[in-house]
Coordinates of C-alpha atoms (C1' of nucleotides) in Angstrom, one line a residue:
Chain J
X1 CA 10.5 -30.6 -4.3
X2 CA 11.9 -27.7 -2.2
X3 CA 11.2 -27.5 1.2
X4 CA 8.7 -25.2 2.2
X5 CA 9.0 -21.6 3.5
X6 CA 9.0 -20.5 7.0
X7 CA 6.1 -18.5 5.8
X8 CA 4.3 -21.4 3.6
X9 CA 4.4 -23.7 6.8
X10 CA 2.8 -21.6 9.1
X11 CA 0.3 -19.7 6.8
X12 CA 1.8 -16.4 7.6
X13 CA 1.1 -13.0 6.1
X14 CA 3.7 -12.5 3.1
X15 CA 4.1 -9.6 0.7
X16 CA 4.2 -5.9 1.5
X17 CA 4.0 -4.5 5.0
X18 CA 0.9 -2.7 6.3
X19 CA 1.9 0.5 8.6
X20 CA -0.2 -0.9 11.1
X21 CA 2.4 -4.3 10.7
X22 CA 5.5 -1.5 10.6
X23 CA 4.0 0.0 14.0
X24 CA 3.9 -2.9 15.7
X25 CA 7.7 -4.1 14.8
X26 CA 8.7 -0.8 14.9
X27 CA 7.3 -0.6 18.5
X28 CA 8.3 -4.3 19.6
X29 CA 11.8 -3.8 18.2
X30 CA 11.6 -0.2 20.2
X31 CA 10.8 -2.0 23.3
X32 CA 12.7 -5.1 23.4
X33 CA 15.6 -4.6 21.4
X34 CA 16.5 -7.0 18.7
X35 CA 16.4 -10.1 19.9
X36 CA 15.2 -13.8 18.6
X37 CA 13.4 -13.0 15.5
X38 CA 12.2 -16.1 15.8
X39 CA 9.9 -14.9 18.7
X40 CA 9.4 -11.6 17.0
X41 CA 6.2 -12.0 15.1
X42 CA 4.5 -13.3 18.0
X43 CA 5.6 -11.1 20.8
X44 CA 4.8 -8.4 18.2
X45 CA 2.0 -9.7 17.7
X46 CA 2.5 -10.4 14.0
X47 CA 1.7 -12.5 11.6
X48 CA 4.9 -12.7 10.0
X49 CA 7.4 -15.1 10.2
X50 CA 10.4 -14.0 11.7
X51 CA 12.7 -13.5 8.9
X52 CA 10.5 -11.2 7.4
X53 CA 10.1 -9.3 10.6
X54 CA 14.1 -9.2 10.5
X55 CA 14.2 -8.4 6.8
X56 CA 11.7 -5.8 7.1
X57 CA 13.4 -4.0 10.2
X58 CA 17.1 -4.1 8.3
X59 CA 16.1 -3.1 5.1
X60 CA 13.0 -0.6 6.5
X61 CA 12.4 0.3 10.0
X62 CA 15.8 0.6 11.1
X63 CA 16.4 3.9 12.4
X64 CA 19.8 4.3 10.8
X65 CA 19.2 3.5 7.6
X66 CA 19.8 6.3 4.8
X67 CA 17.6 6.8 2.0
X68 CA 17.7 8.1 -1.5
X69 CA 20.2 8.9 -4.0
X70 CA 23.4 7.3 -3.8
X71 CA 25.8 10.2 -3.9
X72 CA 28.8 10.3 -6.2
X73 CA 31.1 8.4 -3.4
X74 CA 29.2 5.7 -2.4
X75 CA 28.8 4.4 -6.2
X76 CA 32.4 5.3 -6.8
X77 CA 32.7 3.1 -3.5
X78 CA 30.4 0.5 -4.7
X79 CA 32.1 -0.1 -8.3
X80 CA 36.0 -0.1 -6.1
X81 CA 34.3 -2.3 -4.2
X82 CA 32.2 -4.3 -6.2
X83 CA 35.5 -4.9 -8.2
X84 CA 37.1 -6.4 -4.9
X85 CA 34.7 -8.3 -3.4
X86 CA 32.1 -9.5 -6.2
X87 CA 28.6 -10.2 -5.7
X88 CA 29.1 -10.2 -1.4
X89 CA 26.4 -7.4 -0.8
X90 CA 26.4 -6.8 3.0
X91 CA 30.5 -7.1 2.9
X92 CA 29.8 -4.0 0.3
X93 CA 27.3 -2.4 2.9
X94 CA 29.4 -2.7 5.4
X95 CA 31.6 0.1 3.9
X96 CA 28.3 2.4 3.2
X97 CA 26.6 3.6 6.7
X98 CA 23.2 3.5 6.0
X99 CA 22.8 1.7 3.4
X100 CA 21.6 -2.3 3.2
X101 CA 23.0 -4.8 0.9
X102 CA 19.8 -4.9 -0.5
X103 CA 19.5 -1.6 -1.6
X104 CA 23.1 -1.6 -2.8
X105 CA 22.2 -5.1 -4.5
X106 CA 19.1 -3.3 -6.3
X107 CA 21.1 -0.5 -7.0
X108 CA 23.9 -2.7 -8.7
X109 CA 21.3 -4.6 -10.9
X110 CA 19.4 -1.8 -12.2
X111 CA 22.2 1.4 -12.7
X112 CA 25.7 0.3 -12.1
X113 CA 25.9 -2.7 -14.1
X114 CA 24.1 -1.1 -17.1
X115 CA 26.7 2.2 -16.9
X116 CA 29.4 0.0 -16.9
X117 CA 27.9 -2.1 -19.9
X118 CA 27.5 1.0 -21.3
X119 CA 31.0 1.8 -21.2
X120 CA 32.0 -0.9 -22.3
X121 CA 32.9 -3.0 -19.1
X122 CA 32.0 -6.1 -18.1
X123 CA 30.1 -5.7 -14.8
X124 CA 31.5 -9.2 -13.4
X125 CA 35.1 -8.1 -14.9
X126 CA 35.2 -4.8 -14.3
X127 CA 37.4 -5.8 -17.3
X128 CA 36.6 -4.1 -20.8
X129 CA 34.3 -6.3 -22.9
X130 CA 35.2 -7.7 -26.2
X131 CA 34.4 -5.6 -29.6
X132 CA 31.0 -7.5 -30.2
X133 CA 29.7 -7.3 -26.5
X134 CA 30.3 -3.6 -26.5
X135 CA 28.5 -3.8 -30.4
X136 CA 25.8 -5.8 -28.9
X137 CA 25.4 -3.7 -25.0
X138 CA 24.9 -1.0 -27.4
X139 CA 22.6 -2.5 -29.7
X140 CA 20.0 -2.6 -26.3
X141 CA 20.1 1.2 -26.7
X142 CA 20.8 1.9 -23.5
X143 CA 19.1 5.6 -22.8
X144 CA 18.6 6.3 -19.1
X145 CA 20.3 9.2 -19.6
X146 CA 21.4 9.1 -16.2
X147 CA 25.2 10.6 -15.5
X148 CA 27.9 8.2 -15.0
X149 CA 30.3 8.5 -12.5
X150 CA 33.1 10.8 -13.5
X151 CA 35.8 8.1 -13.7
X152 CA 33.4 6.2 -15.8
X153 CA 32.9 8.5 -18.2
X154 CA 36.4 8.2 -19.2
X155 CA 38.0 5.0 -21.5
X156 CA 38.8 2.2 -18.8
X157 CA 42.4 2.5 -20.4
X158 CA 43.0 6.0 -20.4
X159 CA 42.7 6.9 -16.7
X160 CA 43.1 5.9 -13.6
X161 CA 42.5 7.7 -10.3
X162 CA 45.2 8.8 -8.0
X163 CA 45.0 10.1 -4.6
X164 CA 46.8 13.3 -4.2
X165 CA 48.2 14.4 -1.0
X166 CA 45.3 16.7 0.2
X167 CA 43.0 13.8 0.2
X168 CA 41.2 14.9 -3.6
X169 CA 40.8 12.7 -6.0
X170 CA 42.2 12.8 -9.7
X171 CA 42.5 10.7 -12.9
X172 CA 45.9 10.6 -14.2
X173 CA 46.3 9.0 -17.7
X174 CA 47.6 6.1 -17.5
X175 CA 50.0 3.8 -19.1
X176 CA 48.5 3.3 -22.6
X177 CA 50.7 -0.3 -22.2
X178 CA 48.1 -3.2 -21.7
X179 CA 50.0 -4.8 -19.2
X180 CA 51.1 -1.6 -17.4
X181 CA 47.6 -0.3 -17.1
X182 CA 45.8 0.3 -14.0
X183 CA 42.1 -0.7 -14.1
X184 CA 39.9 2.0 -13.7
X185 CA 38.6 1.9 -10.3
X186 CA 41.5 1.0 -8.1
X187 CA 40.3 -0.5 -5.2
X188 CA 42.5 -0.2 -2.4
X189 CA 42.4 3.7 -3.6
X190 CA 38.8 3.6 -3.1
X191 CA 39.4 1.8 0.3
X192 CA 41.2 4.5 1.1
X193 CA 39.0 6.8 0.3
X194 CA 36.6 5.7 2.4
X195 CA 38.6 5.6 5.7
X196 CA 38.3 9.1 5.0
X197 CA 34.6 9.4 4.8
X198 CA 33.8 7.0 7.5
X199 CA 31.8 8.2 10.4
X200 CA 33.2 8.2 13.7
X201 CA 31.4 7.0 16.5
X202 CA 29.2 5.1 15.0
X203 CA 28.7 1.9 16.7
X204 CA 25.7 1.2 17.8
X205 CA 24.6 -2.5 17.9
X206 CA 22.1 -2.2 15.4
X207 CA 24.6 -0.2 13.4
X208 CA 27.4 -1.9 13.7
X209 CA 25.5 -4.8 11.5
X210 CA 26.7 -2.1 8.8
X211 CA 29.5 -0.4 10.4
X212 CA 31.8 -2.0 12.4
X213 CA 35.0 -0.4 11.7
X214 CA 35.9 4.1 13.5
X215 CA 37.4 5.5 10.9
X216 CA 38.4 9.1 10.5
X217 CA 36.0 11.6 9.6
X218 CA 36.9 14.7 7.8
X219 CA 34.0 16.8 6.6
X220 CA 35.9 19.4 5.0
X221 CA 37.1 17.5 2.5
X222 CA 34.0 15.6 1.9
X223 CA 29.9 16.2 1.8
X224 CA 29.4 12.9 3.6
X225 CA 27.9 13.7 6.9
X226 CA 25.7 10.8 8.4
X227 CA 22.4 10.4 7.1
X228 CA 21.0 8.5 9.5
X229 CA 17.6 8.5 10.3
X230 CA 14.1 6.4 10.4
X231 CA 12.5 7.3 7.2
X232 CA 9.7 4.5 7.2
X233 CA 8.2 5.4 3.7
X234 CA 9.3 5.5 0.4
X235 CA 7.9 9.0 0.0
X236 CA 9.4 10.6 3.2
X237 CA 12.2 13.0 2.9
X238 CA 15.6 12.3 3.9
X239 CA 17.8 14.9 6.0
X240 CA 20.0 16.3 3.8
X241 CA 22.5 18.2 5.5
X242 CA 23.4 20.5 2.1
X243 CA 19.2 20.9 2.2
X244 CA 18.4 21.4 5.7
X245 CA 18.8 25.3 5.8
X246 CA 16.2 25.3 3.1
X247 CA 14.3 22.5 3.8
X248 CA 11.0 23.3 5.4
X249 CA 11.1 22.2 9.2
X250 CA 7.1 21.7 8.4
X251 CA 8.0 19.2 6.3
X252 CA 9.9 17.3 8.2
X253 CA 9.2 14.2 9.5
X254 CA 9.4 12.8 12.7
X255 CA 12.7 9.9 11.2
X256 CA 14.3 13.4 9.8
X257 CA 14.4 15.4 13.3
X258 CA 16.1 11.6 14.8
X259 CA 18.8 11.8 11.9
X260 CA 19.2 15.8 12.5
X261 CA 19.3 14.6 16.1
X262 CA 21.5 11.9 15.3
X263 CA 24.3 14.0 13.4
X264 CA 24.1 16.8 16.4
X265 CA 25.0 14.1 19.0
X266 CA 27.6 12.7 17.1
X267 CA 29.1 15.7 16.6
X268 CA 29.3 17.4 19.7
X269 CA 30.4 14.3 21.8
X270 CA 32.5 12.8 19.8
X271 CA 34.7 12.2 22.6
X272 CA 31.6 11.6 25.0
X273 CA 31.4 7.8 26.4
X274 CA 27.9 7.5 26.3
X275 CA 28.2 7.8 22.5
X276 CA 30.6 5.3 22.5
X277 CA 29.3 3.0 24.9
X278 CA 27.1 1.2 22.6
X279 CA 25.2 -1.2 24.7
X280 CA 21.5 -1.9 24.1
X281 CA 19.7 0.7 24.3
X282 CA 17.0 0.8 27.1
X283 CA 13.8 2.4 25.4
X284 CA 11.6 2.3 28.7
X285 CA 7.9 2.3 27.4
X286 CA 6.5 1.8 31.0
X287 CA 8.4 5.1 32.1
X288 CA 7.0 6.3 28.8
X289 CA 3.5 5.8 29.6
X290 CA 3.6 6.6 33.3
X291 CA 5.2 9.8 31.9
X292 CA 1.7 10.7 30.0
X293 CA 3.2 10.2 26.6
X294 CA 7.4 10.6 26.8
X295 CA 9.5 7.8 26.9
X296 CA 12.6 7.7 28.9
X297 CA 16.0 6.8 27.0
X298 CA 18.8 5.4 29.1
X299 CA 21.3 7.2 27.8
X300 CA 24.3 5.0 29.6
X301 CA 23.1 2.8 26.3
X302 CA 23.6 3.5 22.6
X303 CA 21.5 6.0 20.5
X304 CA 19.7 3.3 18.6
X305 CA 16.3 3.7 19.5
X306 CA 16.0 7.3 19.1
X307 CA 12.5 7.8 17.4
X308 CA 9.1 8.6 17.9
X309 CA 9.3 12.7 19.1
X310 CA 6.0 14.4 18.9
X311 CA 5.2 16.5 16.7
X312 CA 8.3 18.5 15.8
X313 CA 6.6 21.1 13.3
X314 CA 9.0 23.8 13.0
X315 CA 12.1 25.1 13.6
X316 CA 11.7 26.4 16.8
X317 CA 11.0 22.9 18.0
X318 CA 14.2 21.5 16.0
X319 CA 16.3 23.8 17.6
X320 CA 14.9 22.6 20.8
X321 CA 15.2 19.2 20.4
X322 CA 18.8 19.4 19.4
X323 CA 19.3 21.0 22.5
X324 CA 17.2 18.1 24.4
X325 CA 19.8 15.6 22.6
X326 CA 22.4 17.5 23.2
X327 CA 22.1 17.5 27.0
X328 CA 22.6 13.8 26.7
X329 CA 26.1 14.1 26.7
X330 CA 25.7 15.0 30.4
X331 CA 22.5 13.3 31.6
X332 CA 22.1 9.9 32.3
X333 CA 18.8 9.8 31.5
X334 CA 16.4 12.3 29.3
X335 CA 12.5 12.2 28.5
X336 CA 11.1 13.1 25.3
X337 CA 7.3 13.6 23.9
X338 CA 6.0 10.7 22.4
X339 CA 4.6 10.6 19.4
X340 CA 3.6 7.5 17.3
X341 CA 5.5 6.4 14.4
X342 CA 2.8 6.5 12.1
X343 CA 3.3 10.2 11.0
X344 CA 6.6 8.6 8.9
X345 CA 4.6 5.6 8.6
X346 CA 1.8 6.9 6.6
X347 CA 2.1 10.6 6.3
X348 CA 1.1 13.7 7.2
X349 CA -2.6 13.4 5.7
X350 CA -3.4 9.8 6.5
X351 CA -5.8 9.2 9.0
X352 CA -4.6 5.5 9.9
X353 CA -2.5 6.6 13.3
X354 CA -2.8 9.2 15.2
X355 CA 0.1 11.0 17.6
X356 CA -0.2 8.8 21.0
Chain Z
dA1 C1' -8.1 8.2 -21.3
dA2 C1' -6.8 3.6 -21.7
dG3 C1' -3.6 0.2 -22.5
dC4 C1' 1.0 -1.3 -22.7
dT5 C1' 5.9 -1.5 -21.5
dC6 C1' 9.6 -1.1 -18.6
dG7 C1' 12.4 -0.2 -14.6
dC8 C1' 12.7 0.0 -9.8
dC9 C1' 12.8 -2.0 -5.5
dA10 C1' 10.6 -4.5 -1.5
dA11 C1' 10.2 -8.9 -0.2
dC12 C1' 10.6 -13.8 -0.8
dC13 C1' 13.2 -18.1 -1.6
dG14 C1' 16.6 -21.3 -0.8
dC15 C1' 21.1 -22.3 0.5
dC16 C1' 24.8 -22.1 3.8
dC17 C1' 26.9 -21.5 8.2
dC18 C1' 27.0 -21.7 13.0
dG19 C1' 25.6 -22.8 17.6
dT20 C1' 23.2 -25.9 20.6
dC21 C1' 21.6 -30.2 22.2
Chain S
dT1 C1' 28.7 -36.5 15.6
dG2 C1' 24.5 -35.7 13.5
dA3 C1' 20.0 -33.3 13.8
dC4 C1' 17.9 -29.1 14.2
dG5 C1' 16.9 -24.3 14.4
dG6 C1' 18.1 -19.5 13.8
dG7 C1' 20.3 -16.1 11.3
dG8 C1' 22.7 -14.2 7.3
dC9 C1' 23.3 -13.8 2.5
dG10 C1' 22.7 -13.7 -2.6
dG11 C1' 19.6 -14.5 -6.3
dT12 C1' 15.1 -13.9 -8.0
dT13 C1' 10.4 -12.4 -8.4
dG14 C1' 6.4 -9.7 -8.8
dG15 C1' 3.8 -5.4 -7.7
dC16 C1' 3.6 -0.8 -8.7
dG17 C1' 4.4 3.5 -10.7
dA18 C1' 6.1 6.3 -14.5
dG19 C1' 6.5 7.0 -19.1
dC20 C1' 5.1 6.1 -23.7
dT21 C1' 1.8 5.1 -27.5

DNA sequence: AAGCTCGCCAACCGCCCCGTC
DNA sequence: TGACGGGGCGGTTGGCGAGCT
């Protein structure tokens, strides 16, 4: 017999999160700072054991966190990586801003491994799989239709990528000589490459549970600026910087204005301390309230508990609160409108929250 | 339209490590 | 030094939605 769960011991609420739950860890976690989960649930107010509460703010709430696709890089990144490190998820995270080793992990299981099955490499390998695996990979009739990855869609054996001296990538042919060939994805390349794609300044506590390393960031050469925002529901959409000039600002959400905000601050104070001091964040609710609705952010801290703006409904307002954010870089303190989370939480039409 | 299958992904489980007492 | 608790991590599960019949 196993021993019990945290959860199973103390008849605690398991399975998925209710916004209301989200609110209140979202808030707590606001408040507090990330503490002793532990203590979590119950200073939350939750019924949740604490792990869950942590699991649910990492892989959820967490305002950094990026969400959707993974772009061409990041699984380029994740195979080079994968093929380094194995099954150690949050070590692979750790090179993707944004993204949990959970979501990389699910990722992995459900598209990467099946391309590379597909081509004909063995997922654990990354080494090409015997005549009859490849016969018997493609005897599942594999048809997800989904594109591969530009190196994969070339014979393991054929290519390998090289990195030129402009920083681009290519795939030289390689030695068709067994021993002499490179395998496809050559790590420490890939390593490389992501030096280049790395945020700078971004080193927040919470963030640096993903990011720990400054590393040089050249947006010229690649389409990688941050996406970092708090995009609480599955059905939210994510700041996309290619998108933003046609993205309806009506449409955006609350978590999508905090990444927009986000990027802006990073940007323009790159060499700013406040950015880089990244101390815990002082969200100060009881300012907050005795400000009728906008909570004061102690910007001598980090940026990690930038959320809950009110309603920020077009761009007129965006443009504003960029300009709100960007005075950060001289203020030591700045208010903003509050507004609950629940418009990420639950959506424009749902009636369950309502803007404090 | 209803039932079924399948894939995705959020969340849980259990193990391990580390710090504290 | 061992017990204990908290946190982190990787493996696994199961709910849900999309697509198909």
């Amino acid at each position: 017999m196993g021993r019990q769960s945290c959860c199973a011991k103390q008849k605690l609420r398991k399975g998925l999160w209710s916004p209301e739950e989200d609110e209140k860890l979202f808030n707590h976690i606001a408040r507090y700072g990330v503490g002793c989960w532990s203590s979590v649930p119950k200073l939350a107010g939750l019924q949740r054991c604490g792990k869950s509460c942590r699991l649910r703010w990492i892989n959820y709430l967490r305002p950094d966190l990026k969400r959707g696709m993974f772009s061409q890089q990041e699984e380029d990144l994740i195979l080079g990586l994968h093929q380094v490190l194995g099954n150690r998820w949050a070590q692979i995270a750790a090179h993707l801003p944004g993204r949990t080793d959970n979501e990389i992990k699910n990722f992995w299981n459900s598209c990467l491994k099946k391309k590379l099955m597909k081509q004909g490499i063995d997922p654990n390998t990354h080494k090409p799989l015997s005549e009859s695996e490849v016969k018997a990979t493609n005897e599942k009739n594999y048809t997800d239709g989904a594109s591969l990855p530009q190196s994969l869609q070339m014979h393991p054996h054929e290519i390998a990528p090289v990195s030129t001296d402009n920083g681009t990538v290519q795939f030289a042919e390689a030695s068709k000589d067994p021993m002499d060939s490179k395998l496809i994805y050559d790590p420490f390349f890939l390593l490389e490459f992501q030096e280049r794609v790395n945020l700078h300044g971004y080193r927040s506590s919470l963030m640096g549970q993903c990011q720990k390393t400054q590393t040089i960031y050249d947006h010229n050469q690649f389409d990688v600026k941050p996406k970092i925002g708090f995009s609480s529901m599955p059905n939210l959409t994510n700041y996309d910087v290619q998108g933003i000039a046609e993205t309806e600002f009506s449409a955006i959400s609350a978590s999508t204005m905090s990444s927009l905000i986000f990027n802006e601050l990073k940007e323009s104070s790159s060499n700013n301390s406040i950015v880089n001091s990244s101390a815990n964040a002082t969200l100060e609710l009881d300012k907050m309230v005795e400000d009728g609705g906008s909570f004061s952010w102690d910007a001598e801290n980090s940026f990690e508990s930038l959320f809950q703006f009110n309603e920020i409904k077009s761009e007129e307002n965006a443009s504003h609160w960029q300009g709100q954010l960007q005075a950060l870089c001289t203020d030591d303190y700045i208010s903003y409108p509050l507004m609950s989370v629940s418009q990420d939480l639950v959506g424009e039409n749902a009636d369950t929250f309502h803007p404090i």
